[in-house]
Amino acid sequence: MDWNLPFSPGVRRVITAAAVVSLGLMWVADIALLHMAGPPTPPPTWLPVFVTGPLAALALPGTRFSPPLPLRAAGVAVISATLTFVCLFVPQTGTNYGYLEAFALVFLIVRVLAETQPVRTAAWTVAALVVSALTLSLRARTLGTLVAGSYTLTVLLSLGIATGCAIRALEARRERAVRDVRQAERLALARDLHDLVAHHVTGIIVQANAARTVHASAPEKVQPALEAIARSGTETLESMRRLVRVLREDDHEPLRPGDLLSELAGLVAEFTRHRPEAPAARFEATAAARTSGFSPEAETSVHRVVQEALTNVHRHAPGERVTVRLDAAPDWLYVTVTNGTPHRLPGGPAGGRSGFGLIGLRERVEALDGTFWAGATGPGQWEVRAGLPRSLTDGRPVR
């Protein structure tokens, strides 16, 4: 059963198991009551047990071949209401609400409220389910049973609607938090790129003025200056393309790219100083990474990845070993942060369960046409990997 609710996989498994057990118990109760009624039993008595009840339960899980959830829920509501209408006119012995059917309708209400978009579709689907559930009490044959059944169904429906609305609000809050993190990361990236573009444009202006100055006295120097201007313009355009749909905050101090190796070494050293009782963190850089040049965008993004990864390790695996590795390929720059996971997880695995920091890293890296991955690589080990295109090699643009 796939609920697709905004919970972690472990919580979803618990919810699924509880739903399966409760629905199974309701079906057992239906069969027991049907058996106690004794033969012969007319169709209105056993139809909720073997037809509408199982149909309502089967409408809860979704597969790739299933109709959309609102369509499944509306179909169950129509079938249930039709059976209730039949029970009003066909003689029957005893009373059988269909406990499996009633609980499945409540669960459908919870799931429709939690997942269905837009709100209008969720509203009319839930309305149909509520009407069909409330009319179940009309299958009773005595006034006392009718009143008791209506009261019980009203309480169950109220709890189901409240639960569904709460889950929907939780998901909306999570989506807002994700959007805020992504927007903040885009703004930070925009600030970085703003400074890089300003640097390139300043260089273009200086080179253009120099070419105009030497035009009369040394015409042979004009051609190299124009080529340098063309290269700078190309680099500027590449940076400007990454600014599409990215906003910039004017009241934030701009970030300046620096020496990547020294910055990463400083981050690792500072991280080690804050963990005096833990093993010292290691920083490794391959020969290719030490002898190559990278674009400032890639350098600042790698710095941000390592910074966020070390923050997550300090929060979730404070006593474990940590290794930061920097590597370079002909066209790519790779950074990997590996750490162990504690024997007892203090609230979540290394790297965190909320994932908002990792969402921001993914947004930044993918905005630069890079790749990002974070997760467990084996028993007791967590890893964060990022790959970024190298637009510079040995200080010269890659063509």
mmCIF file of C-alpha atoms in Angstrom:
data_model
loop_
_atom_site.group_PDB
_atom_site.id
_atom_site.type_symbol
_atom_site.label_atom_id
_atom_site.label_comp_id
_atom_site.label_asym_id
_atom_site.label_seq_id
_atom_site.Cartn_x
_atom_site.Cartn_y
_atom_site.Cartn_z
ATOM 1 C CA MET A 1 0.000 0.000 0.000
ATOM 2 C CA ASP A 2 1.555 3.293 -1.130
ATOM 3 C CA TRP A 3 0.219 6.253 0.835
ATOM 4 C CA ASN A 4 2.596 8.923 -0.563
ATOM 5 C CA LEU A 5 2.151 10.979 2.605
ATOM 6 C CA PRO A 6 4.690 13.614 3.770
ATOM 7 C CA PHE A 7 6.453 11.349 6.268
ATOM 8 C CA SER A 8 9.738 9.502 6.383
ATOM 9 C CA PRO A 9 9.756 5.951 4.949
ATOM 10 C CA GLY A 10 9.793 4.417 8.435
ATOM 11 C CA VAL A 11 6.727 6.366 9.561
ATOM 12 C CA ARG A 12 4.933 5.513 6.321
ATOM 13 C CA ARG A 13 5.597 1.827 6.918
ATOM 14 C CA VAL A 14 4.133 2.085 10.429
ATOM 15 C CA ILE A 15 1.037 3.905 9.109
ATOM 16 C CA THR A 16 0.582 1.321 6.355
ATOM 17 C CA ALA A 17 0.900 -1.588 8.794
ATOM 18 C CA ALA A 18 -1.592 0.005 11.206
ATOM 19 C CA ALA A 19 -4.076 0.610 8.376
ATOM 20 C CA VAL A 20 -3.786 -2.957 7.088
ATOM 21 C CA VAL A 21 -4.247 -4.420 10.585
ATOM 22 C CA SER A 22 -7.236 -2.216 11.419
ATOM 23 C CA LEU A 23 -8.977 -2.895 8.105
ATOM 24 C CA GLY A 24 -8.314 -6.610 8.501
ATOM 25 C CA LEU A 25 -9.857 -6.594 11.970
ATOM 26 C CA MET A 26 -12.897 -4.723 10.649
ATOM 27 C CA TRP A 27 -13.363 -7.343 7.949
ATOM 28 C CA VAL A 28 -13.133 -10.127 10.539
ATOM 29 C CA ALA A 29 -15.810 -8.345 12.566
ATOM 30 C CA ASP A 30 -18.041 -8.094 9.494
ATOM 31 C CA ILE A 31 -17.701 -11.813 8.767
ATOM 32 C CA ALA A 32 -18.342 -12.704 12.409
ATOM 33 C CA LEU A 33 -21.514 -10.613 12.551
ATOM 34 C CA LEU A 34 -22.700 -12.109 9.284
ATOM 35 C CA HIS A 35 -22.095 -15.609 10.667
ATOM 36 C CA MET A 36 -23.969 -14.780 13.877
ATOM 37 C CA ALA A 37 -27.001 -13.628 11.868
ATOM 38 C CA GLY A 38 -27.318 -17.176 10.559
ATOM 39 C CA PRO A 39 -28.661 -18.388 7.204
ATOM 40 C CA PRO A 40 -30.429 -17.488 5.114
ATOM 41 C CA THR A 41 -28.936 -14.049 4.577
ATOM 42 C CA PRO A 42 -30.338 -11.851 1.800
ATOM 43 C CA PRO A 43 -27.914 -9.953 -0.473
ATOM 44 C CA PRO A 44 -28.220 -6.563 1.314
ATOM 45 C CA THR A 45 -26.758 -8.187 4.427
ATOM 46 C CA TRP A 46 -23.665 -9.787 2.915
ATOM 47 C CA LEU A 47 -22.930 -7.305 0.119
ATOM 48 C CA PRO A 48 -21.126 -4.859 2.494
ATOM 49 C CA VAL A 49 -18.975 -7.747 3.729
ATOM 50 C CA PHE A 50 -17.866 -9.231 0.418
ATOM 51 C CA VAL A 51 -18.409 -6.444 -2.155
ATOM 52 C CA THR A 52 -18.492 -2.810 -1.063
ATOM 53 C CA GLY A 53 -16.172 -3.281 1.917
ATOM 54 C CA PRO A 54 -13.327 -4.943 -0.008
ATOM 55 C CA LEU A 55 -13.826 -2.512 -2.914
ATOM 56 C CA ALA A 56 -13.439 0.466 -0.577
ATOM 57 C CA ALA A 57 -10.317 -1.066 0.972
ATOM 58 C CA LEU A 58 -8.800 -1.838 -2.431
ATOM 59 C CA ALA A 59 -9.341 1.788 -3.500
ATOM 60 C CA LEU A 60 -6.873 2.981 -0.850
ATOM 61 C CA PRO A 61 -3.559 1.802 -2.366
ATOM 62 C CA GLY A 62 -2.479 3.086 -5.732
ATOM 63 C CA THR A 63 -0.528 1.382 -8.510
ATOM 64 C CA ARG A 64 0.777 2.630 -11.829
ATOM 65 C CA PHE A 65 -2.296 1.139 -13.512
ATOM 66 C CA SER A 66 -4.875 2.466 -11.022
ATOM 67 C CA PRO A 67 -7.214 5.354 -11.853
ATOM 68 C CA PRO A 68 -6.504 8.647 -10.055
ATOM 69 C CA LEU A 69 -7.324 8.720 -6.349
ATOM 70 C CA PRO A 70 -10.296 11.153 -6.659
ATOM 71 C CA LEU A 71 -11.864 8.935 -9.318
ATOM 72 C CA ARG A 72 -11.426 5.791 -7.192
ATOM 73 C CA ALA A 73 -12.828 7.527 -4.120
ATOM 74 C CA ALA A 74 -15.825 8.927 -5.994
ATOM 75 C CA GLY A 75 -16.587 5.498 -7.439
ATOM 76 C CA VAL A 76 -16.543 3.905 -3.985
ATOM 77 C CA ALA A 77 -18.827 6.664 -2.654
ATOM 78 C CA VAL A 78 -21.370 6.075 -5.432
ATOM 79 C CA ILE A 79 -21.358 2.289 -4.952
ATOM 80 C CA SER A 80 -21.727 2.621 -1.168
ATOM 81 C CA ALA A 81 -24.614 5.100 -1.448
ATOM 82 C CA THR A 82 -26.329 2.880 -4.010
ATOM 83 C CA LEU A 83 -26.172 -0.129 -1.673
ATOM 84 C CA THR A 84 -27.611 1.978 1.164
ATOM 85 C CA PHE A 85 -30.500 3.006 -1.085
ATOM 86 C CA VAL A 86 -31.120 -0.669 -1.933
ATOM 87 C CA CYS A 87 -31.154 -1.596 1.764
ATOM 88 C CA LEU A 88 -34.001 0.859 2.379
ATOM 89 C CA PHE A 89 -36.372 -1.055 0.078
ATOM 90 C CA VAL A 90 -35.213 -4.670 0.182
ATOM 91 C CA PRO A 91 -36.218 -6.709 3.259
ATOM 92 C CA GLN A 92 -33.275 -8.040 5.283
ATOM 93 C CA THR A 93 -32.658 -9.779 8.554
ATOM 94 C CA GLY A 94 -30.414 -8.051 11.068
ATOM 95 C CA THR A 95 -28.273 -5.016 10.485
ATOM 96 C CA ASN A 96 -24.872 -4.832 8.871
ATOM 97 C CA TYR A 97 -23.309 -1.409 8.392
ATOM 98 C CA GLY A 98 -20.167 -2.867 6.916
ATOM 99 C CA TYR A 99 -17.417 -1.934 9.368
ATOM 100 C CA LEU A 100 -14.699 -2.512 6.791
ATOM 101 C CA GLU A 101 -16.574 -0.254 4.384
ATOM 102 C CA ALA A 102 -17.031 2.484 7.014
ATOM 103 C CA PHE A 103 -13.371 2.544 8.076
ATOM 104 C CA ALA A 104 -12.169 2.395 4.459
ATOM 105 C CA LEU A 105 -14.322 5.451 3.680
ATOM 106 C CA VAL A 106 -12.758 7.312 6.605
ATOM 107 C CA PHE A 107 -9.247 6.379 5.424
ATOM 108 C CA LEU A 108 -10.133 7.503 1.904
ATOM 109 C CA ILE A 109 -11.204 10.878 3.317
ATOM 110 C CA VAL A 110 -7.858 11.225 5.096
ATOM 111 C CA ARG A 111 -5.875 10.348 1.996
ATOM 112 C CA VAL A 112 -7.896 12.547 -0.376
ATOM 113 C CA LEU A 113 -7.513 15.552 1.935
ATOM 114 C CA ALA A 114 -3.797 14.907 2.357
ATOM 115 C CA GLU A 115 -2.859 14.352 -1.290
ATOM 116 C CA THR A 116 -5.425 15.553 -3.811
ATOM 117 C CA GLN A 117 -4.787 18.735 -5.770
ATOM 118 C CA PRO A 118 -6.386 21.120 -6.532
ATOM 119 C CA VAL A 119 -8.413 21.990 -3.434
ATOM 120 C CA ARG A 120 -11.694 22.043 -5.387
ATOM 121 C CA THR A 121 -11.246 18.424 -6.481
ATOM 122 C CA ALA A 122 -10.413 17.371 -2.927
ATOM 123 C CA ALA A 123 -13.485 19.212 -1.598
ATOM 124 C CA TRP A 124 -16.076 17.598 -3.846
ATOM 125 C CA THR A 125 -14.499 14.151 -3.487
ATOM 126 C CA VAL A 126 -14.505 14.397 0.317
ATOM 127 C CA ALA A 127 -18.107 15.677 0.239
ATOM 128 C CA ALA A 128 -19.185 12.598 -1.709
ATOM 129 C CA LEU A 129 -17.357 10.310 0.729
ATOM 130 C CA VAL A 130 -18.881 12.042 3.760
ATOM 131 C CA VAL A 131 -22.433 11.731 2.383
ATOM 132 C CA SER A 132 -21.971 8.047 1.565
ATOM 133 C CA ALA A 133 -20.462 7.386 5.029
ATOM 134 C CA LEU A 134 -23.216 9.234 6.902
ATOM 135 C CA THR A 135 -25.922 7.330 5.039
ATOM 136 C CA LEU A 136 -24.508 4.002 6.247
ATOM 137 C CA SER A 137 -26.570 4.405 9.419
ATOM 138 C CA LEU A 138 -29.747 4.233 7.304
ATOM 139 C CA ARG A 139 -29.113 0.512 6.891
ATOM 140 C CA ALA A 140 -30.232 0.087 10.501
ATOM 141 C CA ARG A 141 -33.676 -1.357 11.252
ATOM 142 C CA THR A 142 -34.255 0.204 14.700
ATOM 143 C CA LEU A 143 -34.246 3.791 15.902
ATOM 144 C CA GLY A 144 -31.697 3.107 18.624
ATOM 145 C CA THR A 145 -29.271 1.506 16.188
ATOM 146 C CA LEU A 146 -29.798 4.396 13.763
ATOM 147 C CA VAL A 147 -28.977 7.030 16.412
ATOM 148 C CA ALA A 148 -25.949 5.140 17.774
ATOM 149 C CA GLY A 149 -24.627 4.455 14.287
ATOM 150 C CA SER A 150 -25.046 8.080 13.205
ATOM 151 C CA TYR A 151 -23.204 9.304 16.308
ATOM 152 C CA THR A 152 -20.309 6.885 15.827
ATOM 153 C CA LEU A 153 -19.973 7.678 12.148
ATOM 154 C CA THR A 154 -20.027 11.430 12.838
ATOM 155 C CA VAL A 155 -17.173 11.088 15.341
ATOM 156 C CA LEU A 156 -15.126 8.939 12.959
ATOM 157 C CA LEU A 157 -15.674 11.334 10.066
ATOM 158 C CA SER A 158 -14.709 14.327 12.203
ATOM 159 C CA LEU A 159 -11.467 12.620 13.214
ATOM 160 C CA GLY A 160 -10.764 11.639 9.608
ATOM 161 C CA ILE A 161 -11.350 15.166 8.275
ATOM 162 C CA ALA A 162 -9.207 16.703 11.031
ATOM 163 C CA THR A 163 -6.377 14.227 10.368
ATOM 164 C CA GLY A 164 -6.469 14.808 6.622
ATOM 165 C CA CYS A 165 -6.442 18.596 7.017
ATOM 166 C CA ALA A 166 -3.541 18.374 9.481
ATOM 167 C CA ILE A 167 -1.484 16.262 7.074
ATOM 168 C CA ARG A 168 -2.303 18.636 4.218
ATOM 169 C CA ALA A 169 -1.183 21.626 6.313
ATOM 170 C CA LEU A 170 2.023 19.781 7.275
ATOM 171 C CA GLU A 171 2.833 19.114 3.629
ATOM 172 C CA ALA A 172 2.111 22.734 2.684
ATOM 173 C CA ARG A 173 4.448 23.900 5.439
ATOM 174 C CA ARG A 174 7.185 21.525 4.276
ATOM 175 C CA GLU A 175 6.836 22.725 0.673
ATOM 176 C CA ARG A 176 7.102 26.358 1.797
ATOM 177 C CA ALA A 177 10.250 25.531 3.755
ATOM 178 C CA VAL A 178 11.754 23.800 0.704
ATOM 179 C CA ARG A 179 10.917 26.800 -1.499
ATOM 180 C CA ASP A 180 12.497 29.175 1.028
ATOM 181 C CA VAL A 181 15.691 27.119 1.134
ATOM 182 C CA ARG A 182 15.884 26.954 -2.651
ATOM 183 C CA GLN A 183 15.247 30.680 -2.956
ATOM 184 C CA ALA A 184 17.947 31.470 -0.385
ATOM 185 C CA GLU A 185 20.440 29.287 -2.244
ATOM 186 C CA ARG A 186 19.549 30.942 -5.549
ATOM 187 C CA LEU A 187 20.098 34.363 -3.994
ATOM 188 C CA ALA A 188 23.473 33.297 -2.631
ATOM 189 C CA LEU A 189 24.462 31.948 -6.050
ATOM 190 C CA ALA A 190 23.264 35.164 -7.665
ATOM 191 C CA ARG A 191 25.484 37.199 -5.330
ATOM 192 C CA ASP A 192 28.487 35.064 -6.231
ATOM 193 C CA LEU A 193 27.837 35.345 -9.953
ATOM 194 C CA HIS A 194 27.148 39.071 -9.687
ATOM 195 C CA ASP A 195 30.675 39.661 -8.404
ATOM 196 C CA LEU A 196 32.164 37.406 -11.083
ATOM 197 C CA VAL A 197 30.304 39.225 -13.862
ATOM 198 C CA ALA A 198 31.376 42.579 -12.434
ATOM 199 C CA HIS A 199 34.975 41.350 -12.437
ATOM 200 C CA HIS A 200 34.790 40.236 -16.075
ATOM 201 C CA VAL A 201 33.127 43.460 -17.233
ATOM 202 C CA THR A 202 35.750 45.542 -15.452
ATOM 203 C CA GLY A 203 38.454 43.570 -17.252
ATOM 204 C CA ILE A 204 36.742 44.126 -20.596
ATOM 205 C CA ILE A 205 36.604 47.886 -19.993
ATOM 206 C CA VAL A 206 40.299 48.022 -19.012
ATOM 207 C CA GLN A 207 41.340 45.998 -22.068
ATOM 208 C CA ALA A 208 39.195 48.115 -24.390
ATOM 209 C CA ASN A 209 40.734 51.336 -23.039
ATOM 210 C CA ALA A 210 44.219 49.845 -23.429
ATOM 211 C CA ALA A 211 43.507 48.854 -27.051
ATOM 212 C CA ARG A 212 42.260 52.367 -27.829
ATOM 213 C CA THR A 213 45.385 53.880 -26.240
ATOM 214 C CA VAL A 214 47.876 51.764 -28.219
ATOM 215 C CA HIS A 215 45.918 51.859 -31.470
ATOM 216 C CA ALA A 216 47.943 54.684 -32.943
ATOM 217 C CA SER A 217 51.409 53.927 -31.525
ATOM 218 C CA ALA A 218 51.404 50.082 -31.583
ATOM 219 C CA PRO A 219 48.694 48.699 -33.892
ATOM 220 C CA GLU A 220 50.106 45.171 -33.655
ATOM 221 C CA LYS A 221 48.998 45.032 -29.973
ATOM 222 C CA VAL A 222 45.369 45.743 -30.792
ATOM 223 C CA GLN A 223 44.615 42.227 -32.098
ATOM 224 C CA PRO A 224 45.711 40.397 -28.883
ATOM 225 C CA ALA A 225 43.713 42.915 -26.839
ATOM 226 C CA LEU A 226 40.610 42.254 -28.943
ATOM 227 C CA GLU A 227 41.055 38.501 -28.502
ATOM 228 C CA ALA A 228 41.320 38.957 -24.745
ATOM 229 C CA ILE A 229 38.150 41.067 -24.822
ATOM 230 C CA ALA A 230 36.356 38.314 -26.767
ATOM 231 C CA ARG A 231 37.413 35.678 -24.229
ATOM 232 C CA SER A 232 36.295 37.829 -21.325
ATOM 233 C CA GLY A 233 32.974 38.497 -23.041
ATOM 234 C CA THR A 234 32.410 34.770 -23.564
ATOM 235 C CA GLU A 235 33.098 34.037 -19.903
ATOM 236 C CA THR A 236 30.736 36.852 -18.901
ATOM 237 C CA LEU A 237 27.937 35.471 -21.058
ATOM 238 C CA GLU A 238 28.404 31.997 -19.556
ATOM 239 C CA SER A 239 28.003 33.454 -16.075
ATOM 240 C CA MET A 240 25.042 35.602 -17.098
ATOM 241 C CA ARG A 241 23.144 32.566 -18.413
ATOM 242 C CA ARG A 242 23.182 31.153 -14.888
ATOM 243 C CA LEU A 243 21.481 34.291 -13.582
ATOM 244 C CA VAL A 244 18.212 33.510 -15.375
ATOM 245 C CA ARG A 245 15.306 33.567 -12.888
ATOM 246 C CA VAL A 246 17.740 34.194 -10.030
ATOM 247 C CA LEU A 247 17.259 37.255 -7.815
ATOM 248 C CA ARG A 248 19.875 39.169 -5.841
ATOM 249 C CA GLU A 249 19.591 40.754 -2.399
ATOM 250 C CA ASP A 250 21.092 44.235 -2.372
ATOM 251 C CA ASP A 251 21.693 44.307 1.376
ATOM 252 C CA HIS A 252 24.017 41.305 1.544
ATOM 253 C CA GLU A 253 27.788 41.407 1.633
ATOM 254 C CA PRO A 254 29.074 39.914 -1.644
ATOM 255 C CA LEU A 255 31.139 36.745 -1.546
ATOM 256 C CA ARG A 256 34.604 36.645 -3.077
ATOM 257 C CA PRO A 257 36.189 33.471 -4.466
ATOM 258 C CA GLY A 258 39.556 32.541 -3.014
ATOM 259 C CA ASP A 259 42.135 29.785 -3.032
ATOM 260 C CA LEU A 260 40.041 26.619 -2.940
ATOM 261 C CA LEU A 261 42.650 24.313 -1.394
ATOM 262 C CA SER A 262 43.523 26.674 1.444
ATOM 263 C CA GLU A 263 39.864 27.409 2.141
ATOM 264 C CA LEU A 264 38.964 23.725 2.335
ATOM 265 C CA ALA A 265 41.979 22.985 4.507
ATOM 266 C CA GLY A 266 40.909 25.803 6.809
ATOM 267 C CA LEU A 267 37.366 24.461 7.007
ATOM 268 C CA VAL A 268 38.603 20.980 7.922
ATOM 269 C CA ALA A 269 41.058 22.347 10.492
ATOM 270 C CA GLU A 270 38.350 24.491 12.106
ATOM 271 C CA PHE A 271 36.019 21.493 12.147
ATOM 272 C CA THR A 272 38.676 19.405 13.905
ATOM 273 C CA ARG A 273 39.271 22.103 16.544
ATOM 274 C CA HIS A 274 35.603 21.989 17.496
ATOM 275 C CA ARG A 275 35.844 18.210 18.113
ATOM 276 C CA PRO A 276 38.784 17.789 20.519
ATOM 277 C CA GLU A 277 37.736 14.268 21.586
ATOM 278 C CA ALA A 278 36.952 12.944 18.092
ATOM 279 C CA PRO A 279 39.396 11.679 15.440
ATOM 280 C CA ALA A 280 40.954 14.453 13.375
ATOM 281 C CA ALA A 281 39.197 15.105 10.091
ATOM 282 C CA ARG A 282 41.292 14.431 6.970
ATOM 283 C CA PHE A 283 41.547 16.574 3.869
ATOM 284 C CA GLU A 284 42.834 14.902 0.703
ATOM 285 C CA ALA A 285 43.467 16.540 -2.655
ATOM 286 C CA THR A 286 44.726 14.612 -5.644
ATOM 287 C CA ALA A 287 47.606 15.817 -7.793
ATOM 288 C CA ALA A 288 45.152 16.769 -10.538
ATOM 289 C CA ALA A 289 43.179 18.943 -8.121
ATOM 290 C CA ARG A 290 46.328 20.665 -6.821
ATOM 291 C CA THR A 291 47.720 21.536 -10.240
ATOM 292 C CA SER A 292 44.513 22.616 -11.993
ATOM 293 C CA GLY A 293 42.553 25.837 -12.125
ATOM 294 C CA PHE A 294 38.791 26.087 -11.722
ATOM 295 C CA SER A 295 36.118 28.654 -12.362
ATOM 296 C CA PRO A 296 35.266 30.846 -9.352
ATOM 297 C CA GLU A 297 31.675 29.566 -9.531
ATOM 298 C CA ALA A 298 32.894 25.997 -9.064
ATOM 299 C CA GLU A 299 35.242 26.981 -6.225
ATOM 300 C CA THR A 300 32.587 28.804 -4.207
ATOM 301 C CA SER A 301 30.091 25.977 -4.742
ATOM 302 C CA VAL A 302 32.575 23.310 -3.608
ATOM 303 C CA HIS A 303 33.323 25.427 -0.533
ATOM 304 C CA ARG A 304 29.578 25.588 0.197
ATOM 305 C CA VAL A 305 29.131 21.815 -0.216
ATOM 306 C CA VAL A 306 31.959 20.998 2.194
ATOM 307 C CA GLN A 307 30.759 23.598 4.700
ATOM 308 C CA GLU A 308 27.200 22.217 4.774
ATOM 309 C CA ALA A 309 28.382 18.594 4.899
ATOM 310 C CA LEU A 310 30.691 19.273 7.875
ATOM 311 C CA THR A 311 27.877 21.113 9.632
ATOM 312 C CA ASN A 312 25.639 18.061 9.234
ATOM 313 C CA VAL A 313 28.380 15.759 10.540
ATOM 314 C CA HIS A 314 28.918 17.990 13.579
ATOM 315 C CA ARG A 315 25.179 17.915 14.272
ATOM 316 C CA HIS A 316 24.364 14.256 13.643
ATOM 317 C CA ALA A 317 27.646 12.292 13.917
ATOM 318 C CA PRO A 318 29.893 14.385 16.199
ATOM 319 C CA GLY A 319 32.324 11.630 17.162
ATOM 320 C CA GLU A 320 32.839 9.893 13.824
ATOM 321 C CA ARG A 321 35.729 9.962 11.365
ATOM 322 C CA VAL A 322 35.448 12.429 8.483
ATOM 323 C CA THR A 323 37.304 12.582 5.180
ATOM 324 C CA VAL A 324 37.074 15.411 2.655
ATOM 325 C CA ARG A 325 38.466 14.522 -0.775
ATOM 326 C CA LEU A 326 38.969 16.833 -3.751
ATOM 327 C CA ASP A 327 39.622 15.388 -7.203
ATOM 328 C CA ALA A 328 39.702 16.692 -10.754
ATOM 329 C CA ALA A 329 39.091 15.212 -14.192
ATOM 330 C CA PRO A 330 39.750 16.874 -17.552
ATOM 331 C CA ASP A 331 36.320 18.558 -17.526
ATOM 332 C CA TRP A 332 35.022 18.063 -13.971
ATOM 333 C CA LEU A 333 35.791 18.934 -10.369
ATOM 334 C CA TYR A 334 34.683 16.414 -7.727
ATOM 335 C CA VAL A 335 34.351 16.786 -3.967
ATOM 336 C CA THR A 336 33.401 13.975 -1.569
ATOM 337 C CA VAL A 337 32.718 14.179 2.174
ATOM 338 C CA THR A 338 32.565 10.780 3.893
ATOM 339 C CA ASN A 339 31.813 10.094 7.537
ATOM 340 C CA GLY A 340 30.741 7.271 9.781
ATOM 341 C CA THR A 341 27.318 7.121 11.384
ATOM 342 C CA PRO A 342 26.944 6.846 15.165
ATOM 343 C CA HIS A 343 25.741 3.628 16.757
ATOM 344 C CA ARG A 344 22.867 5.569 18.226
ATOM 345 C CA LEU A 345 21.438 8.152 15.887
ATOM 346 C CA PRO A 346 20.593 11.349 17.813
ATOM 347 C CA GLY A 347 17.348 12.141 16.004
ATOM 348 C CA GLY A 348 18.376 11.228 12.478
ATOM 349 C CA PRO A 349 21.135 9.866 10.278
ATOM 350 C CA ALA A 350 24.256 11.771 9.446
ATOM 351 C CA GLY A 351 23.314 14.431 7.023
ATOM 352 C CA GLY A 352 19.949 15.034 8.610
ATOM 353 C CA ARG A 353 16.452 13.936 7.812
ATOM 354 C CA SER A 354 14.893 17.301 7.134
ATOM 355 C CA GLY A 355 17.063 17.598 4.046
ATOM 356 C CA PHE A 356 16.650 21.371 3.685
ATOM 357 C CA GLY A 357 20.416 22.039 3.695
ATOM 358 C CA LEU A 358 20.935 19.264 1.155
ATOM 359 C CA ILE A 359 18.101 20.646 -0.966
ATOM 360 C CA GLY A 360 19.902 23.980 -1.083
ATOM 361 C CA LEU A 361 23.172 22.297 -2.088
ATOM 362 C CA ARG A 362 21.432 20.360 -4.841
ATOM 363 C CA GLU A 363 19.842 23.577 -6.121
ATOM 364 C CA ARG A 364 23.219 25.357 -6.239
ATOM 365 C CA VAL A 365 25.114 22.498 -7.881
ATOM 366 C CA GLU A 366 22.445 21.762 -10.486
ATOM 367 C CA ALA A 367 22.207 25.481 -11.319
ATOM 368 C CA LEU A 368 25.839 25.151 -12.457
ATOM 369 C CA ASP A 369 25.011 22.041 -14.539
ATOM 370 C CA GLY A 370 26.623 19.804 -11.920
ATOM 371 C CA THR A 371 25.593 16.606 -10.144
ATOM 372 C CA PHE A 372 24.827 16.081 -6.459
ATOM 373 C CA TRP A 373 24.179 12.986 -4.327
ATOM 374 C CA ALA A 374 23.879 12.314 -0.591
ATOM 375 C CA GLY A 375 23.080 9.072 1.179
ATOM 376 C CA ALA A 376 24.359 5.951 2.868
ATOM 377 C CA THR A 377 27.051 4.046 0.964
ATOM 378 C CA GLY A 378 27.295 1.072 3.308
ATOM 379 C CA PRO A 379 26.786 -0.015 6.909
ATOM 380 C CA GLY A 380 27.763 2.845 9.178
ATOM 381 C CA GLN A 381 28.857 5.245 6.412
ATOM 382 C CA TRP A 382 27.317 8.414 4.967
ATOM 383 C CA GLU A 383 28.608 10.276 1.930
ATOM 384 C CA VAL A 384 27.977 13.570 0.164
ATOM 385 C CA ARG A 385 29.242 13.843 -3.436
ATOM 386 C CA ALA A 386 29.190 16.750 -5.853
ATOM 387 C CA GLY A 387 30.563 17.129 -9.365
ATOM 388 C CA LEU A 388 30.930 20.503 -11.095
ATOM 389 C CA PRO A 389 32.022 21.348 -14.637
ATOM 390 C CA ARG A 390 35.492 22.853 -14.899
ATOM 391 C CA SER A 391 35.313 25.942 -17.078
ATOM 392 C CA LEU A 392 39.036 26.646 -16.456
ATOM 393 C CA THR A 393 42.064 24.422 -16.841
ATOM 394 C CA ASP A 394 45.463 25.771 -15.785
ATOM 395 C CA GLY A 395 44.002 29.257 -15.809
ATOM 396 C CA ARG A 396 42.776 29.122 -19.432
ATOM 397 C CA PRO A 397 39.229 28.711 -20.710
ATOM 398 C CA VAL A 398 38.197 25.267 -21.913
ATOM 399 C CA ARG A 399 37.035 25.322 -25.550
#
